[in-house]
mmCIF file of C-alpha atoms in Angstrom:
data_model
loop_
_atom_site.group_PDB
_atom_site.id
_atom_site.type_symbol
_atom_site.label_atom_id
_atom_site.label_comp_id
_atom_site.label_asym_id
_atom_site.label_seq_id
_atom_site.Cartn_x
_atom_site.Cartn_y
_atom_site.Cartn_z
ATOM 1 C CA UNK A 1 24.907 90.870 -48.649
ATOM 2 C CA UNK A 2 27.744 89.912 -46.196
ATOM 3 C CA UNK A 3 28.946 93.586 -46.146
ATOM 4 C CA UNK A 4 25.759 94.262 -44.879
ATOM 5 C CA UNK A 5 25.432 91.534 -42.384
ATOM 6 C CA UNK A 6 28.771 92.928 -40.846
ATOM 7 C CA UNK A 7 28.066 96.493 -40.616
ATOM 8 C CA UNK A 8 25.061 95.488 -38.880
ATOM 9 C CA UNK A 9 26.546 93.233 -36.736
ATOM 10 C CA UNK A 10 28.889 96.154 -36.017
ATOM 11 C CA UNK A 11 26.653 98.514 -35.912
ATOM 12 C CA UNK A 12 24.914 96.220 -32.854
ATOM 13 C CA UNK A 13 28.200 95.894 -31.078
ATOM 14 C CA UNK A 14 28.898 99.726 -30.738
ATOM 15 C CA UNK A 15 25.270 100.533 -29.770
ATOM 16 C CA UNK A 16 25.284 97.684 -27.723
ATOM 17 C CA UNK A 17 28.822 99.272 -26.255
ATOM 18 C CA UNK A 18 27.635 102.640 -25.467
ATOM 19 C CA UNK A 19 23.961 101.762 -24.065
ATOM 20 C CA UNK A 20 24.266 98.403 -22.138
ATOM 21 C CA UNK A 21 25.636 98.864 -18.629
ATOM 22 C CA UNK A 22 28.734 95.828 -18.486
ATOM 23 C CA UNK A 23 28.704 95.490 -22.042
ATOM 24 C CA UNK A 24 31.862 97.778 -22.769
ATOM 25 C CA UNK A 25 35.663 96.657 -24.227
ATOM 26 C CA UNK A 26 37.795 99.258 -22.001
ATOM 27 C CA UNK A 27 42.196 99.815 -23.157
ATOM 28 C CA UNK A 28 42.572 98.654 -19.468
ATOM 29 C CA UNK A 29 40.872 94.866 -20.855
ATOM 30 C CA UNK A 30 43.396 94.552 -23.325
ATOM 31 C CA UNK A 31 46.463 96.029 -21.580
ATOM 32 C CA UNK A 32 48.904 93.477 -20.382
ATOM 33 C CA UNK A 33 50.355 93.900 -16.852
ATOM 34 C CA UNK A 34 53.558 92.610 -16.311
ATOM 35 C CA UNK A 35 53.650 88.979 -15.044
ATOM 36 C CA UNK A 36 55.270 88.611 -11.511
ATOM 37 C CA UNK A 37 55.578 84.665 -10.740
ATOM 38 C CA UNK A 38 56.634 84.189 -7.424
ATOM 39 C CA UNK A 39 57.628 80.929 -5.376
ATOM 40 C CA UNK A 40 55.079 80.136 -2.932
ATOM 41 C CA UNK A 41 57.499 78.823 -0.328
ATOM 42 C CA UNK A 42 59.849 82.291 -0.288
ATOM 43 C CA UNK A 43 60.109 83.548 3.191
ATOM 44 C CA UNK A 44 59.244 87.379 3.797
ATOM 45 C CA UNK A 45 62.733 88.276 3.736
ATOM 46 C CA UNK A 46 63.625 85.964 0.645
ATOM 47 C CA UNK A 47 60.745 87.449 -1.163
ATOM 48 C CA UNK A 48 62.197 90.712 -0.536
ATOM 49 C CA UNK A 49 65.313 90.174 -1.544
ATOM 50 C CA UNK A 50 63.997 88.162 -4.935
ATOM 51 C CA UNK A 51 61.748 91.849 -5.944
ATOM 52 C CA UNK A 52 64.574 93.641 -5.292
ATOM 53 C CA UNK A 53 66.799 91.484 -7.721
ATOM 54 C CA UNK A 54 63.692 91.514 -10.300
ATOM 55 C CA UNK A 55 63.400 95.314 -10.254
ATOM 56 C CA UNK A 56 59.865 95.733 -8.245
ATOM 57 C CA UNK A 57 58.566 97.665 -5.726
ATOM 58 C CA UNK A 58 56.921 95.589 -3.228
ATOM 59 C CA UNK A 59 54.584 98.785 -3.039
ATOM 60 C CA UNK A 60 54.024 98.599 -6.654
ATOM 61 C CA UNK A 61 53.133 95.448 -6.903
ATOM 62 C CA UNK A 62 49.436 96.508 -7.721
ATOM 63 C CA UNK A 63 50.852 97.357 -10.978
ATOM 64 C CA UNK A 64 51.577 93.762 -11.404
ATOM 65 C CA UNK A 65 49.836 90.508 -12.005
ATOM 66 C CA UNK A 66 50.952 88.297 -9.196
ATOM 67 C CA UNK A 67 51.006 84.310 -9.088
ATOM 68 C CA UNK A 68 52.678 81.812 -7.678
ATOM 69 C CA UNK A 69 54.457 78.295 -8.816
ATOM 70 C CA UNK A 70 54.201 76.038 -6.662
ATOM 71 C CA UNK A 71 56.815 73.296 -5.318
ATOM 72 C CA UNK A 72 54.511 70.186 -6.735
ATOM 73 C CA UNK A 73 54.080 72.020 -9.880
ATOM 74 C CA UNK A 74 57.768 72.130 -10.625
ATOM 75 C CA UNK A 75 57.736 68.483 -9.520
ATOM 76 C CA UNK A 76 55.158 67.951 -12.428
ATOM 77 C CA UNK A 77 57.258 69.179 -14.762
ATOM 78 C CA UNK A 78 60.747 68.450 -13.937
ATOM 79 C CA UNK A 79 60.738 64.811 -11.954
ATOM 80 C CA UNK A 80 61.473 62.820 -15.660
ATOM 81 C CA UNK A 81 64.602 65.008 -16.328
ATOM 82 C CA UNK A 82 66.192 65.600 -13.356
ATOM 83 C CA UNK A 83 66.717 64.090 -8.988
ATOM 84 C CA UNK A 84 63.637 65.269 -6.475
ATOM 85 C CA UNK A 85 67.008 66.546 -4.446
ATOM 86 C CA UNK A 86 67.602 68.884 -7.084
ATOM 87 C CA UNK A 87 64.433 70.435 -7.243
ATOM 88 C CA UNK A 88 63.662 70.331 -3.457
ATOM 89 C CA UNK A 89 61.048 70.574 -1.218
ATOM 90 C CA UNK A 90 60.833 74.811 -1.482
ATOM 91 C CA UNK A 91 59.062 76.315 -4.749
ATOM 92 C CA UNK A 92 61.922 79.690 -4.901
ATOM 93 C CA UNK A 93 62.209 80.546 -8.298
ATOM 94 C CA UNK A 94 61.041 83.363 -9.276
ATOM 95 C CA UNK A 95 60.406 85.118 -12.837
ATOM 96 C CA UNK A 96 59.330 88.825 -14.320
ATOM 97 C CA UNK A 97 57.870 88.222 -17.689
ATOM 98 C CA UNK A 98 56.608 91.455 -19.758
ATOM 99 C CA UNK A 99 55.649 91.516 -23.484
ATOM 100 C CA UNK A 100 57.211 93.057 -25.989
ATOM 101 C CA UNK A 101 56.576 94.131 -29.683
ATOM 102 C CA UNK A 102 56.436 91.776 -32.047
ATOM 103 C CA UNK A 103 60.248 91.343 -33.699
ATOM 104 C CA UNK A 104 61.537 91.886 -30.168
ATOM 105 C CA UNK A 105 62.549 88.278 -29.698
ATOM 106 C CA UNK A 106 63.127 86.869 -25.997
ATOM 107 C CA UNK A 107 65.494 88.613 -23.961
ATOM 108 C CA UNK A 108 66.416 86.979 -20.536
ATOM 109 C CA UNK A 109 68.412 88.304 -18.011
ATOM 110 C CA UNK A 110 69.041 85.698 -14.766
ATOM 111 C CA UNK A 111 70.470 86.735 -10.863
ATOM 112 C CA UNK A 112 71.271 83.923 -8.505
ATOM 113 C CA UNK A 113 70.822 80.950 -10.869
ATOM 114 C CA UNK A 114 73.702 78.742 -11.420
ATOM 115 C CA UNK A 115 72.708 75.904 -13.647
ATOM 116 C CA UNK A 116 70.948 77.971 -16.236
ATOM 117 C CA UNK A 117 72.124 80.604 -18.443
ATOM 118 C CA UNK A 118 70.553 83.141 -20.661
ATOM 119 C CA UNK A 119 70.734 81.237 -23.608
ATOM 120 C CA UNK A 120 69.250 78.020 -22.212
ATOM 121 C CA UNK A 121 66.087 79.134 -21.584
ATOM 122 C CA UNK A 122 65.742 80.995 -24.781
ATOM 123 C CA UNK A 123 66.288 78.089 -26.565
ATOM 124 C CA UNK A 124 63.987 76.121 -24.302
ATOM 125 C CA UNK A 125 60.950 78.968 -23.959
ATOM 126 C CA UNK A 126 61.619 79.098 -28.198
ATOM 127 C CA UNK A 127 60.474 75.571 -28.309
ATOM 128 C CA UNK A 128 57.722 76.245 -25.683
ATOM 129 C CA UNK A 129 56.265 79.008 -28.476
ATOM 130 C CA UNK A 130 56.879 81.844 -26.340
ATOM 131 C CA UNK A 131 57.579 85.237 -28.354
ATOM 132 C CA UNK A 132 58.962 88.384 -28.027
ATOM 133 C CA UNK A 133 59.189 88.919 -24.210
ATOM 134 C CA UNK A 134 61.756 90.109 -22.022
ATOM 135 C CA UNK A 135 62.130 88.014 -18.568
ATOM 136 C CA UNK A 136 63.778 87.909 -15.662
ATOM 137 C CA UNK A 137 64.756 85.285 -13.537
ATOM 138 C CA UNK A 138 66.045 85.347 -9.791
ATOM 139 C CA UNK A 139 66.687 83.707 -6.465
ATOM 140 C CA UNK A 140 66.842 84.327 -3.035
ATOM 141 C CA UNK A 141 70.144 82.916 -2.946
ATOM 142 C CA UNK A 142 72.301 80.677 -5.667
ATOM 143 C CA UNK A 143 69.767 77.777 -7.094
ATOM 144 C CA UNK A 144 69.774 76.039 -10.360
ATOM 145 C CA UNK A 145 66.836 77.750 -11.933
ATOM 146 C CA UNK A 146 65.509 74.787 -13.715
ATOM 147 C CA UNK A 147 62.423 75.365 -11.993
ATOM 148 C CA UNK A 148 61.717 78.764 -13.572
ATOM 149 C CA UNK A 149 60.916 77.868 -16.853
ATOM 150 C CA UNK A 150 57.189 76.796 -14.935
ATOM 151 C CA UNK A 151 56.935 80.054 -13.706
ATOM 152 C CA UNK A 152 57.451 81.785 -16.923
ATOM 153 C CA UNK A 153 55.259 79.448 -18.917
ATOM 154 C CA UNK A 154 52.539 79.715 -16.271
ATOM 155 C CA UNK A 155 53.101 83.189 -16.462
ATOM 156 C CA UNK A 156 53.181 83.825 -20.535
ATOM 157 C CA UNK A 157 49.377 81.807 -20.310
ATOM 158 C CA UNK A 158 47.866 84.171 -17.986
ATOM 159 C CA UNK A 159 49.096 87.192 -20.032
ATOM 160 C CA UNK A 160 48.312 86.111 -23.822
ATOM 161 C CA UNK A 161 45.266 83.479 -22.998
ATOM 162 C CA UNK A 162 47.531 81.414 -24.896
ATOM 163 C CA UNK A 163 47.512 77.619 -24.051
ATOM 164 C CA UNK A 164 50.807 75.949 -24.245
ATOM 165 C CA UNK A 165 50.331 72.616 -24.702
ATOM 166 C CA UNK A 166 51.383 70.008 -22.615
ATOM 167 C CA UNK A 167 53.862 68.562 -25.457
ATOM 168 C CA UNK A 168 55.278 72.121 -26.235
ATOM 169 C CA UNK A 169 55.999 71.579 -22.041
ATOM 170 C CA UNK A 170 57.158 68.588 -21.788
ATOM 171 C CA UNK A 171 59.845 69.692 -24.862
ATOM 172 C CA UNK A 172 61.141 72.664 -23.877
ATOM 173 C CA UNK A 173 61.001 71.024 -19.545
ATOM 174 C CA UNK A 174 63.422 68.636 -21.479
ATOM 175 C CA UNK A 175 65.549 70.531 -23.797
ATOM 176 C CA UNK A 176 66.937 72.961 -20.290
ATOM 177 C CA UNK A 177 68.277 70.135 -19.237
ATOM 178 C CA UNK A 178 69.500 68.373 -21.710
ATOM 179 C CA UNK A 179 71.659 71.376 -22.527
ATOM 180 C CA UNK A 180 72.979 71.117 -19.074
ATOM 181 C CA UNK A 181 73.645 67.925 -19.064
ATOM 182 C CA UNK A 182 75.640 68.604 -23.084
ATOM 183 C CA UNK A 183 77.187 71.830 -21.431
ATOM 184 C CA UNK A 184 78.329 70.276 -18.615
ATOM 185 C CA UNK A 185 80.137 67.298 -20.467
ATOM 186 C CA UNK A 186 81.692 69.784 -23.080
ATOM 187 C CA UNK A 187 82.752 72.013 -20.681
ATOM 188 C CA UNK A 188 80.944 75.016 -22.493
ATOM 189 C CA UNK A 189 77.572 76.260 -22.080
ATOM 190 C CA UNK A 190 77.619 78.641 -25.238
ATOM 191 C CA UNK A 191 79.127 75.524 -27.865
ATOM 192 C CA UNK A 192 75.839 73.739 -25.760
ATOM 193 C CA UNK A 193 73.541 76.330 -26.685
ATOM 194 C CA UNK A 194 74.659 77.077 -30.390
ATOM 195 C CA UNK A 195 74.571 72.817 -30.382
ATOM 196 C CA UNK A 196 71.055 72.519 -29.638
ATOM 197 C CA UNK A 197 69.971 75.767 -31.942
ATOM 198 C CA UNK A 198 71.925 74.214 -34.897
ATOM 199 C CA UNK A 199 70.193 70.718 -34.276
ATOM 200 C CA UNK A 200 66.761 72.165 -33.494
ATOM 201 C CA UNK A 201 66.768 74.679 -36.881
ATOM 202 C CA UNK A 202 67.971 71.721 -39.281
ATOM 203 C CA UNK A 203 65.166 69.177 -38.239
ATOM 204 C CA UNK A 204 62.390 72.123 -37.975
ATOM 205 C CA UNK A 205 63.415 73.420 -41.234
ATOM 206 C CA UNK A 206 63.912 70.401 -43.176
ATOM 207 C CA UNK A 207 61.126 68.464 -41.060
ATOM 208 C CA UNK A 208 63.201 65.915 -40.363
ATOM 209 C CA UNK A 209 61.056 62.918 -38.153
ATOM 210 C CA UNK A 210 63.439 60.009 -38.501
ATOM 211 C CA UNK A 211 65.619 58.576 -36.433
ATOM 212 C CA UNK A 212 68.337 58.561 -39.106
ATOM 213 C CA UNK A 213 68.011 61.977 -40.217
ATOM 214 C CA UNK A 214 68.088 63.432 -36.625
ATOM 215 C CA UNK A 215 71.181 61.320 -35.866
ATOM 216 C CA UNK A 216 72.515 62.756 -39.349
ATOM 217 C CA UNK A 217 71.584 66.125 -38.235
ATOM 218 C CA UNK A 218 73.080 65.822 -34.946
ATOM 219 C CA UNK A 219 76.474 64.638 -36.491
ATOM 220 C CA UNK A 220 76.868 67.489 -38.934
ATOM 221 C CA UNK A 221 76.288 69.769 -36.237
ATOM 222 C CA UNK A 222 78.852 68.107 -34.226
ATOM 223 C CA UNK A 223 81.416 68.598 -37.105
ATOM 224 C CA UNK A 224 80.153 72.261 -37.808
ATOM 225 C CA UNK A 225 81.366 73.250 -34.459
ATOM 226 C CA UNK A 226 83.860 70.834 -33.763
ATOM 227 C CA UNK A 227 82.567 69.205 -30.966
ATOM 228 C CA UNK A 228 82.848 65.415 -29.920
ATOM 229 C CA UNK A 229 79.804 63.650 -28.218
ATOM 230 C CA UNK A 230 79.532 60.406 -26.476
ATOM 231 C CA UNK A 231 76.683 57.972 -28.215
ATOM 232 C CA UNK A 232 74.791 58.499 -25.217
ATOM 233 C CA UNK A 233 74.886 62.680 -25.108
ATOM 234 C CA UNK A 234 73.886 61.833 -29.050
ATOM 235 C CA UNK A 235 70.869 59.565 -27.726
ATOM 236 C CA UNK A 236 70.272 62.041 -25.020
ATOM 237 C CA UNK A 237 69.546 64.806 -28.456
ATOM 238 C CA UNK A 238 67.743 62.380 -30.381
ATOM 239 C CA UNK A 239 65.148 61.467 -28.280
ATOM 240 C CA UNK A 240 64.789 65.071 -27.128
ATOM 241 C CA UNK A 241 64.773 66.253 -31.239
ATOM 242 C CA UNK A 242 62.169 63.765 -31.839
ATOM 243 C CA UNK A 243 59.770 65.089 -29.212
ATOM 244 C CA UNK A 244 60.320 68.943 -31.496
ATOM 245 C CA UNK A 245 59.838 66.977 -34.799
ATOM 246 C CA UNK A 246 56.292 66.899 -33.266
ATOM 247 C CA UNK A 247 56.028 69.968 -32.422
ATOM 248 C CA UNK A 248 53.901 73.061 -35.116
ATOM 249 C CA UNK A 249 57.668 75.164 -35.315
ATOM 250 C CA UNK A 250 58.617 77.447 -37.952
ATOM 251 C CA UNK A 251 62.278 77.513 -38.195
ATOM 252 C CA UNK A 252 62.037 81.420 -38.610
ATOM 253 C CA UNK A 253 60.165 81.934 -35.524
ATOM 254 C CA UNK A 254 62.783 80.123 -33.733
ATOM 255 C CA UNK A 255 65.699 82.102 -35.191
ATOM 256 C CA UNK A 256 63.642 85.289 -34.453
ATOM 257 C CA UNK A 257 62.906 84.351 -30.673
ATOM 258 C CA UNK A 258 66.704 83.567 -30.490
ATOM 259 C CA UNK A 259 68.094 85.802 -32.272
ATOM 260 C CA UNK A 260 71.210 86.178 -30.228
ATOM 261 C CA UNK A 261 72.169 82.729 -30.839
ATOM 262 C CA UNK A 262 71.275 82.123 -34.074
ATOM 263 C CA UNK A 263 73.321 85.169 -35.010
ATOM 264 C CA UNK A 264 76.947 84.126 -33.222
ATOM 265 C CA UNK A 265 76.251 80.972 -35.483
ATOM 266 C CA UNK A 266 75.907 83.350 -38.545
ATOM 267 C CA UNK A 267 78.936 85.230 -37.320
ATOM 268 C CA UNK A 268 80.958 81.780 -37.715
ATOM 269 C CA UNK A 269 79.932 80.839 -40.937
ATOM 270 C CA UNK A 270 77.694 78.612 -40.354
ATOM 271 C CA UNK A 271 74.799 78.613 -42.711
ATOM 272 C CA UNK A 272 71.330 78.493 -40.915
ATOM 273 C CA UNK A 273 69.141 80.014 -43.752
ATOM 274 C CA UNK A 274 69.734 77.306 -46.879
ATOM 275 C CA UNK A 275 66.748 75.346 -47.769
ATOM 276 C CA UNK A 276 67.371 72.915 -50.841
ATOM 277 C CA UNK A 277 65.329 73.032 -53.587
ATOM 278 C CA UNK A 278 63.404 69.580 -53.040
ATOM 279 C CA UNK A 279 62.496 70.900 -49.633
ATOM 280 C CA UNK A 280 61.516 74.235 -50.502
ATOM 281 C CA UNK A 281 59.334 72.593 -53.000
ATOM 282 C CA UNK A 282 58.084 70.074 -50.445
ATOM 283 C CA UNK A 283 56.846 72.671 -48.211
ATOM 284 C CA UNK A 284 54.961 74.623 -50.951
ATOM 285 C CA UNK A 285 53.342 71.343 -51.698
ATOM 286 C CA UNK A 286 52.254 70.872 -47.906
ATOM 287 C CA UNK A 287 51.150 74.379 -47.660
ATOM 288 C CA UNK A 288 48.630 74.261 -50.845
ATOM 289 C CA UNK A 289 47.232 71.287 -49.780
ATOM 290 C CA UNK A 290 47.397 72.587 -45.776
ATOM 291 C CA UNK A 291 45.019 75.294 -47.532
ATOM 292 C CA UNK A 292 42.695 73.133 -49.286
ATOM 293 C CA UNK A 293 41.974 70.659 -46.414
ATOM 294 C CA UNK A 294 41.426 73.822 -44.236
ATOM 295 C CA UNK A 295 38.748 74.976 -46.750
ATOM 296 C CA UNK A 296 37.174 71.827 -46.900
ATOM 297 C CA UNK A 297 36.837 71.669 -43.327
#
């Protein structure tokens, strides 16, 4: 009986298709343009110089989806974790964002941007639950970049239809600059980086929600790469780790969207696949009975 229902509930969509004018799913409905997010307070000549450094066209630009982030919309975001001077009074970051295949991971590349590096925001747009996209991120002249990480997750919601949610935000908002703040009192952005990766895998993975467990996490992830923090850069990861505890992540995703990272910390023998036993069997238990509230539901 329900194999019938649905092949005439298909058969009604088709006809439906191919007799009702503006009833029709075209390729071009379901193609993605890449997603050009420009800042709205670029001069002409800055906003030339910004497509040029993104690749594009300014006659091509049809073949684009255009939008803009605005200065009080990086404001929104950005005003807890870092000074109003910092972010300004001009919105001028600007961001390229196409899809990619699934597997691709995020690739960013950055031009003009001095504060953030590659890494940072694929950590950050990991936590956010953007996938496999390739971005690019520019400025009319050298800024911090903080304020891009709006403009791509604007962007990434316009092209999948794809909420983010305002926690998923707020987290990844926080975890860029936290890992400037760690990078800039190690004196290395990449230990930073591979730092917040390490921390962010073991309490996804493990589902760690405590504040003793994160502080545990962060301190064997301090001794796995040799690093020393002050107890306020370890406060300054432990609030921010609680916010991802929150957070729907899969571990794998994360390692897939970061890929690069996640793989220099392979390459120094650091383990970021082990599960123990308990855990793995804790998960299995959460997943069956994941399954049987869903069905009850």
């Amino acid at each position: 009986m329900m194999k019938r229902i649905f092949g005439f509930l298909l058969s009604v969509v088709i006809i439906a298709g191919t007799v009702l004018p503006g009833f029709s799913v075209s390729a071009d409905a379901v193609t993605e343009k890449p997603y050009l997010s420009l800042g709205a307070d670029l001069t002409a000549s800055e906003k030339e110089k910004v497509l040029e450094l993104l690749g594009v066209d300014e006659d091509d630009l049809g073949e684009y989806t255009v939008g803009t982030v605005t200065n009080e919309e990086e404001h929104d975001y950005l005003d807890d974790y870092v000074s109003a001077s910092v972010i300004g009074s001009r919105a001028l970051s600007s961001v390229l964002v196409v899809t990619e295949d699934e597997g691709n991971g995020i690739d960013v590349e950055t031009s003009n941007i001095t504060y953030c590096t590659s890494g940072m925001y694929r950590n950050a747009l990991a936590t956010a639950g953007i996938s496999d996209a390739t971005i690019k991120v520019a400025g009319p002249f050298n800024i911090t970049g903080t304020a891009a990480l709006v403009g791509v997750m604007k962007a990434y919601e316009a092209m999948t239809g794809e909420e983010i949610s305002e926690e998923s935000k707020d987290a990844a908002t926080n975890e860029l600059v936290a890992t400037g703040e760690i990078a800039g009192s190690l004196g290395d952005y990449d230990k930073a980086e591979q730092l917040f990766a390490l921390i962010k895998e073991k309490v996804v993975s493990e589902n760690l929600d405590s504040e003793e467990e994160i502080m545990d996490a962060i301190e064997d992830a301090c001794k796995e790469l040799e690093v020393t923090l002050s107890d306020d850069d370890k406060q300054l990861i432990k609030d921010l780790m609680q916010k991802i505890s929150d957070l729907d992540l899969d571990a794998n995703q994360l390692k897939e969207q970061a890929k690069e990272i996640y793989q220099k910390l392979s390459d120094m023998g650091i383990d970021i696949t082990s599960e123990s036993f308990w855990q793995k069997v804790k998960n299995v238990i959460n997943s069956i009975i994941d399954g049987i509230m869903g069905l009850l539901s």
